[in-house]
Coordinates of N, CA, C and O in Angstrom, one line a residue:
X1 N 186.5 -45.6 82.0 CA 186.8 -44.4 81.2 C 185.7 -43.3 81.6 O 184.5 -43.6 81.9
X2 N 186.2 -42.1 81.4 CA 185.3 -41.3 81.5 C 185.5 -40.0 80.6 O 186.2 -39.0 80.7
X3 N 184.6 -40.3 79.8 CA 184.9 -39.5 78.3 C 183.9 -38.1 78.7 O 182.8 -37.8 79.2
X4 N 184.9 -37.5 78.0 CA 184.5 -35.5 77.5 C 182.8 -36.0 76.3 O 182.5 -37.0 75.7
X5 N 182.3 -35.1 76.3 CA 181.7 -34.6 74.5 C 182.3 -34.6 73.8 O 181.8 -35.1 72.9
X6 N 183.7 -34.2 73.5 CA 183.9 -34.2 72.3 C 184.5 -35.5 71.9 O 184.4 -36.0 70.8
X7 N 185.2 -36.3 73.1 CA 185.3 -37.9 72.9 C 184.4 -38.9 72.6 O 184.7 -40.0 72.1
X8 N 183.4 -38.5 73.0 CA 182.2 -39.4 72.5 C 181.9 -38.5 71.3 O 181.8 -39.0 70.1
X9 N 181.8 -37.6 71.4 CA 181.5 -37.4 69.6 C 182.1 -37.8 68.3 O 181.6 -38.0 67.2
X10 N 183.8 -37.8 69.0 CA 184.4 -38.1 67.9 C 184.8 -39.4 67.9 O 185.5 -39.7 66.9
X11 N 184.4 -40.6 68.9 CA 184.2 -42.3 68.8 C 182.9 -42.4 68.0 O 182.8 -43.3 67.2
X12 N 181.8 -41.4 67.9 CA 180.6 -42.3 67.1 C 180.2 -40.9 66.2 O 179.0 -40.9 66.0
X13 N 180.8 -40.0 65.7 CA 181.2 -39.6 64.6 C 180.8 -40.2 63.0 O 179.8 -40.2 62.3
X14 N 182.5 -40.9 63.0 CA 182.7 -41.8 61.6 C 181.4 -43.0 61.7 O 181.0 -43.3 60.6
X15 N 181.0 -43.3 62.4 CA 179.7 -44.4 62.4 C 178.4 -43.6 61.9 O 177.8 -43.8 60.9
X16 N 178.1 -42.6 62.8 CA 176.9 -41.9 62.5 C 177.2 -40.1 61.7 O 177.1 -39.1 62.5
X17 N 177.5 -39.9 61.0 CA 178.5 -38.7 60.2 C 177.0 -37.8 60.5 O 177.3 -37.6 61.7
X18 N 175.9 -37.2 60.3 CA 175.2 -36.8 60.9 C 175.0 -36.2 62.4 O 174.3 -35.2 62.7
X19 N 175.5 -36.8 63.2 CA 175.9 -36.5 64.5 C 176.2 -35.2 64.6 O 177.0 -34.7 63.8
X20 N 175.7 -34.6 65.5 CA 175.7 -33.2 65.9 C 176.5 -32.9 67.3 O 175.9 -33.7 68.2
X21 N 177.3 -32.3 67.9 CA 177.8 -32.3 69.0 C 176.8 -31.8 70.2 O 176.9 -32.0 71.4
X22 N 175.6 -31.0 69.4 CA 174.3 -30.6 70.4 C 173.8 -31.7 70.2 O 174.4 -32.1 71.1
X23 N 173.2 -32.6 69.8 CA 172.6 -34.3 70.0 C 173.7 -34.7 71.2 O 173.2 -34.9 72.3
X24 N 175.3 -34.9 71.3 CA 176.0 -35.2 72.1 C 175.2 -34.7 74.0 O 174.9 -35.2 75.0
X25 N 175.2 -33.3 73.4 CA 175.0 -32.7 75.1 C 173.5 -33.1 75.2 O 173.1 -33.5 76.3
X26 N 172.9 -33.0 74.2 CA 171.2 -33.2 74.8 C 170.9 -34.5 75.0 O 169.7 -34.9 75.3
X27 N 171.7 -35.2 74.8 CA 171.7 -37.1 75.0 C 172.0 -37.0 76.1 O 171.0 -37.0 76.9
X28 N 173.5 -37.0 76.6 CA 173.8 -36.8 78.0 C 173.2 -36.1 79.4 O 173.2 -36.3 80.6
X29 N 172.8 -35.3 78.8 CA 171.7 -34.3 79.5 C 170.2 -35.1 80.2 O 169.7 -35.1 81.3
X30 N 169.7 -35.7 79.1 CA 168.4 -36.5 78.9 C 168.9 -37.8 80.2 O 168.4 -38.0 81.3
X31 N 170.0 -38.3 79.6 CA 170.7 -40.0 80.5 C 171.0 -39.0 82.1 O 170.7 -39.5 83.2
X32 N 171.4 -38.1 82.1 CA 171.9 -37.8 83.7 C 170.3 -37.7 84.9 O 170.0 -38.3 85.9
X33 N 169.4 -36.5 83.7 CA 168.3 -36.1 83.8 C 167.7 -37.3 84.9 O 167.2 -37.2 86.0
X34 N 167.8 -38.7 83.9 CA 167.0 -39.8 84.4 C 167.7 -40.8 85.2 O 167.2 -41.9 85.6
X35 N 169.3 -40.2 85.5 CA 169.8 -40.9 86.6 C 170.7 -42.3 86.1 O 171.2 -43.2 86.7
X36 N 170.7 -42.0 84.7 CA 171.5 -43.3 84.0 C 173.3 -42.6 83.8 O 174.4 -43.0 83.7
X37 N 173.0 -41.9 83.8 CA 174.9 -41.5 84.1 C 175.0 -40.1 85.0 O 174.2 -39.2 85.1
X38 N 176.2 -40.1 85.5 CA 176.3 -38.5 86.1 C 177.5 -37.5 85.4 O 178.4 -37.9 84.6
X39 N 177.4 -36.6 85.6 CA 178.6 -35.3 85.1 C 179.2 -35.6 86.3 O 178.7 -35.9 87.4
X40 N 180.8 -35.6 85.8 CA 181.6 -35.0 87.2 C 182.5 -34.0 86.7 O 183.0 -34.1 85.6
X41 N 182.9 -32.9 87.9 CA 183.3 -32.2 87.2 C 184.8 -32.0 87.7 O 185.3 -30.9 87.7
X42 N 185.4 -32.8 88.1 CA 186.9 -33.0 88.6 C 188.1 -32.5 87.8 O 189.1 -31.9 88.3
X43 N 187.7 -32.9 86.4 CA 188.6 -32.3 85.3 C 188.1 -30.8 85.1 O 187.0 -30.4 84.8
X44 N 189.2 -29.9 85.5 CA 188.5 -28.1 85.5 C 188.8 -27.8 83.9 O 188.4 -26.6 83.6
X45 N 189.3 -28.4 83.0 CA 188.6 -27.7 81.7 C 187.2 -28.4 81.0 O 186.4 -27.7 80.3
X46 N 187.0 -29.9 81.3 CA 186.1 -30.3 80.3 C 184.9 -30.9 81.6 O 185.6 -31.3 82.6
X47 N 183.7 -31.1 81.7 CA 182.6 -32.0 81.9 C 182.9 -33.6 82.0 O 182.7 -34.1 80.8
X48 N 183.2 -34.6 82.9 CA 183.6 -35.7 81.9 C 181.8 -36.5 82.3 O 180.8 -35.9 82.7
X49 N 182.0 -37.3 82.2 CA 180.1 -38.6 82.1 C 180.8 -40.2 82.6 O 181.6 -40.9 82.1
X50 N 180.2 -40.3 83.7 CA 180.5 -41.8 84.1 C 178.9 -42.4 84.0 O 177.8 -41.9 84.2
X51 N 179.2 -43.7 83.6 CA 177.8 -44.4 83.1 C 177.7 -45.0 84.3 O 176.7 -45.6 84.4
X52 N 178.9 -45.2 85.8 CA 178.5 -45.7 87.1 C 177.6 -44.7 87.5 O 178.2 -43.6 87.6
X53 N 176.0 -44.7 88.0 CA 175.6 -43.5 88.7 C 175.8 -43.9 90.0 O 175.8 -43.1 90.9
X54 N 175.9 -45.1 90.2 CA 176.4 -45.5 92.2 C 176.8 -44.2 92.7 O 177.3 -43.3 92.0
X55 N 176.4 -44.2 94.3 CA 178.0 -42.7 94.6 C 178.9 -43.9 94.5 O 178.8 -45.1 94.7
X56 N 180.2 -43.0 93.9 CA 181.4 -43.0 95.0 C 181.8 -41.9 93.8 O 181.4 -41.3 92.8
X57 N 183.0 -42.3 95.0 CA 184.0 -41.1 94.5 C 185.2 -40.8 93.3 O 185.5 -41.7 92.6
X58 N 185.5 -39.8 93.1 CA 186.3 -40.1 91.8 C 187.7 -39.7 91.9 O 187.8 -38.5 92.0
X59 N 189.3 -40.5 92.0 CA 190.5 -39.8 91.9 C 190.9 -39.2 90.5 O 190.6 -39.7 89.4
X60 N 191.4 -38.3 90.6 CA 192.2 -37.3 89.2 C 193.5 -37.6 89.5 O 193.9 -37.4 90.6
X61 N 194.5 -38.1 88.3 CA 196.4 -38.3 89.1 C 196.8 -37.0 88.1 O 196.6 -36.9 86.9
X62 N 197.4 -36.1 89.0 CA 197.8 -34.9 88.5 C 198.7 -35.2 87.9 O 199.2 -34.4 87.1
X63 N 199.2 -36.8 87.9 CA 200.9 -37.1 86.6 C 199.7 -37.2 85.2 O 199.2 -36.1 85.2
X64 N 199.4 -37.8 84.5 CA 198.9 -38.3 83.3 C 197.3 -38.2 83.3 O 196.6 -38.9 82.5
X65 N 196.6 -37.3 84.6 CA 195.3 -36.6 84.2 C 194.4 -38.0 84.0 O 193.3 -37.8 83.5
X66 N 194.8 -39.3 84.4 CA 193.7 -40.3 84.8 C 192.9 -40.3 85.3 O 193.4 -39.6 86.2
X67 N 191.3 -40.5 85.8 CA 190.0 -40.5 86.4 C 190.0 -41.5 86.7 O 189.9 -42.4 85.8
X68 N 190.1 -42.1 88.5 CA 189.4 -43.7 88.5 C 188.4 -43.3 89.7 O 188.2 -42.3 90.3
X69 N 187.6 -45.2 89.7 CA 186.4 -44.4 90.1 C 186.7 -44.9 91.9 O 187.6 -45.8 92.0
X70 N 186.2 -44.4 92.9 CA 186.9 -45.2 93.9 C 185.6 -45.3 94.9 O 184.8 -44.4 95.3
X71 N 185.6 -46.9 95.0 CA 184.2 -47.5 96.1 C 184.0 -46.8 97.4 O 185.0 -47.0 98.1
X72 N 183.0 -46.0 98.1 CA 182.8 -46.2 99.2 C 182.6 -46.6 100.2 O 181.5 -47.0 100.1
X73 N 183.0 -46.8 101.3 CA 182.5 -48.3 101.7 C 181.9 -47.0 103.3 O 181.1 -47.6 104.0
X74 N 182.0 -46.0 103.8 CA 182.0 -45.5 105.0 C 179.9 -44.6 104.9 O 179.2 -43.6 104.7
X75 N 179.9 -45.9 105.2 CA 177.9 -45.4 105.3 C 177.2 -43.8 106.0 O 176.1 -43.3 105.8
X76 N 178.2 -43.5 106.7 CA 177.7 -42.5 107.2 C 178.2 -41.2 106.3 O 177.8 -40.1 106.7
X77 N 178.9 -41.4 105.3 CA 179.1 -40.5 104.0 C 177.9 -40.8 103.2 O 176.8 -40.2 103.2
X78 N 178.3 -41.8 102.5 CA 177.0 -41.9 101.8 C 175.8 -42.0 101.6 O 175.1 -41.8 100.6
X79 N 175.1 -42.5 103.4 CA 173.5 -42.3 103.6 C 173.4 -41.0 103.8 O 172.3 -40.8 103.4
X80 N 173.8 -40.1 104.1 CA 173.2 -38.6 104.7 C 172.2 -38.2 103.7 O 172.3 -37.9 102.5
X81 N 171.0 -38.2 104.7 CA 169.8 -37.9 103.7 C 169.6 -36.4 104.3 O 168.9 -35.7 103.6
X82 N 170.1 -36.0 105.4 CA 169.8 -34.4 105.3 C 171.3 -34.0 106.5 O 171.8 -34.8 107.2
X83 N 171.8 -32.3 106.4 CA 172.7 -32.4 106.8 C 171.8 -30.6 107.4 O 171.4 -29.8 106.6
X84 N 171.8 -30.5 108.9 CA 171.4 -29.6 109.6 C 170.2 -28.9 109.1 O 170.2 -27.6 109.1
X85 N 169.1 -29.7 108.6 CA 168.3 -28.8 107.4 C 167.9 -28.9 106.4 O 166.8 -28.8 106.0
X86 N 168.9 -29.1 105.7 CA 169.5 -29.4 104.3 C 168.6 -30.3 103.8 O 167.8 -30.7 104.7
X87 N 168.5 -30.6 102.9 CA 168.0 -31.9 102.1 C 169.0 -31.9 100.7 O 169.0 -31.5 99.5
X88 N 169.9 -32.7 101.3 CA 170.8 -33.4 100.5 C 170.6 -34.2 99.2 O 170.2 -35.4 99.4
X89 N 170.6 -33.8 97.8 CA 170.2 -34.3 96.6 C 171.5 -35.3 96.0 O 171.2 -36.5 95.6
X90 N 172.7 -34.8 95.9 CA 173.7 -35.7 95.8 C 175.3 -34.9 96.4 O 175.7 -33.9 96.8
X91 N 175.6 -36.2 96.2 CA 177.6 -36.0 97.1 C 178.1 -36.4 95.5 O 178.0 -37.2 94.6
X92 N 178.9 -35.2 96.1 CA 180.1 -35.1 94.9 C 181.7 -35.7 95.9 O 181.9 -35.1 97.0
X93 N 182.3 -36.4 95.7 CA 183.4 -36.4 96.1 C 184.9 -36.8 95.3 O 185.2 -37.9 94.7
X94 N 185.6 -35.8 95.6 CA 186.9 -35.8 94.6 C 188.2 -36.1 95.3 O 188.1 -35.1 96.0
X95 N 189.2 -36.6 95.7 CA 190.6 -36.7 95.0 C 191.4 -36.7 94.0 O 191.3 -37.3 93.0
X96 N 192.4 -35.7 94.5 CA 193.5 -35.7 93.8 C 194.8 -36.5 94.1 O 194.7 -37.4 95.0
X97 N 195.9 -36.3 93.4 CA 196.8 -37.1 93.5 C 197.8 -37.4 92.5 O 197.9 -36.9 91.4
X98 N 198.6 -38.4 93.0 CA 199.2 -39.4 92.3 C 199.1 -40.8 91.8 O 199.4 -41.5 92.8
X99 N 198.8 -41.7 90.7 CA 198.3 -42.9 90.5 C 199.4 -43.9 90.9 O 200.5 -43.4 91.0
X100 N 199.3 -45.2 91.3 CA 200.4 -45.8 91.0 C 201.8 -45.5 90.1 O 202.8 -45.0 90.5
X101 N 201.6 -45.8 89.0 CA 202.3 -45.7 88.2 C 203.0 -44.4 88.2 O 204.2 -44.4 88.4
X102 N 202.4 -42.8 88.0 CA 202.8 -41.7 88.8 C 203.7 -41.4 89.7 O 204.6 -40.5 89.4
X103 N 203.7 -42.0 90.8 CA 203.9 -41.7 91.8 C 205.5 -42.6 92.4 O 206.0 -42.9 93.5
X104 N 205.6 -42.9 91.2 CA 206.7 -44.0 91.4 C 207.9 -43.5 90.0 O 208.8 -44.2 89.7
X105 N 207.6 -42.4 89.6 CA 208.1 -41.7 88.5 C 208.7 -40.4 89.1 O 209.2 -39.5 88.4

């Protein structure tokens, strides 16, 4: 899964009623900061948070708006430690699509 702010706010909400949705972003913030989860931003209305920080990549199924996460296996994507200059900090990579289930609909 890869939950919004306001999805994690409103799973640990009724547990912690105090909960502030700015404790939400500054938690997440603090966990990416140190490399324990990343933002992706594939969904263009919300931020979502995967707790895999591995690369890979992420599909979106344009039928029912699912996020999965998908293994890399092609080393010369994922080692590039500089690209003409560059110093390469991180790879974002996205697909779109259709899911199984989707695409058979």
């Amino acid at each position: 899964i890869h939950p919004t702010v306001d999805q994690i706010f409103q799973e640990l909400h009724p547990t912690i009623p105090t909960l502030s949705k700015t404790t939400v972003y500054n938690t997440l913030k603090l966990l990416e900061d140190h490399g324990v989860i990343q933002s992706i931003l594939i969904d263009e209305k919300n931020v979502r948070y995967d707790a895999n920080a591995n690369l890979h990549a992420h599909f979106k199924c344009k039928g029912c708006g699912e996020i999965f996460d998908i293994h890399l296996e092609n080393t010369e994507i994922t080692n590039i430690k500089s690209v003409k200059g560059f110093n390469v900090t991180e790879c974002l990579i996205y697909y779109k699509g259709f899911c199984e289930k989707c695409k058979t609909n």
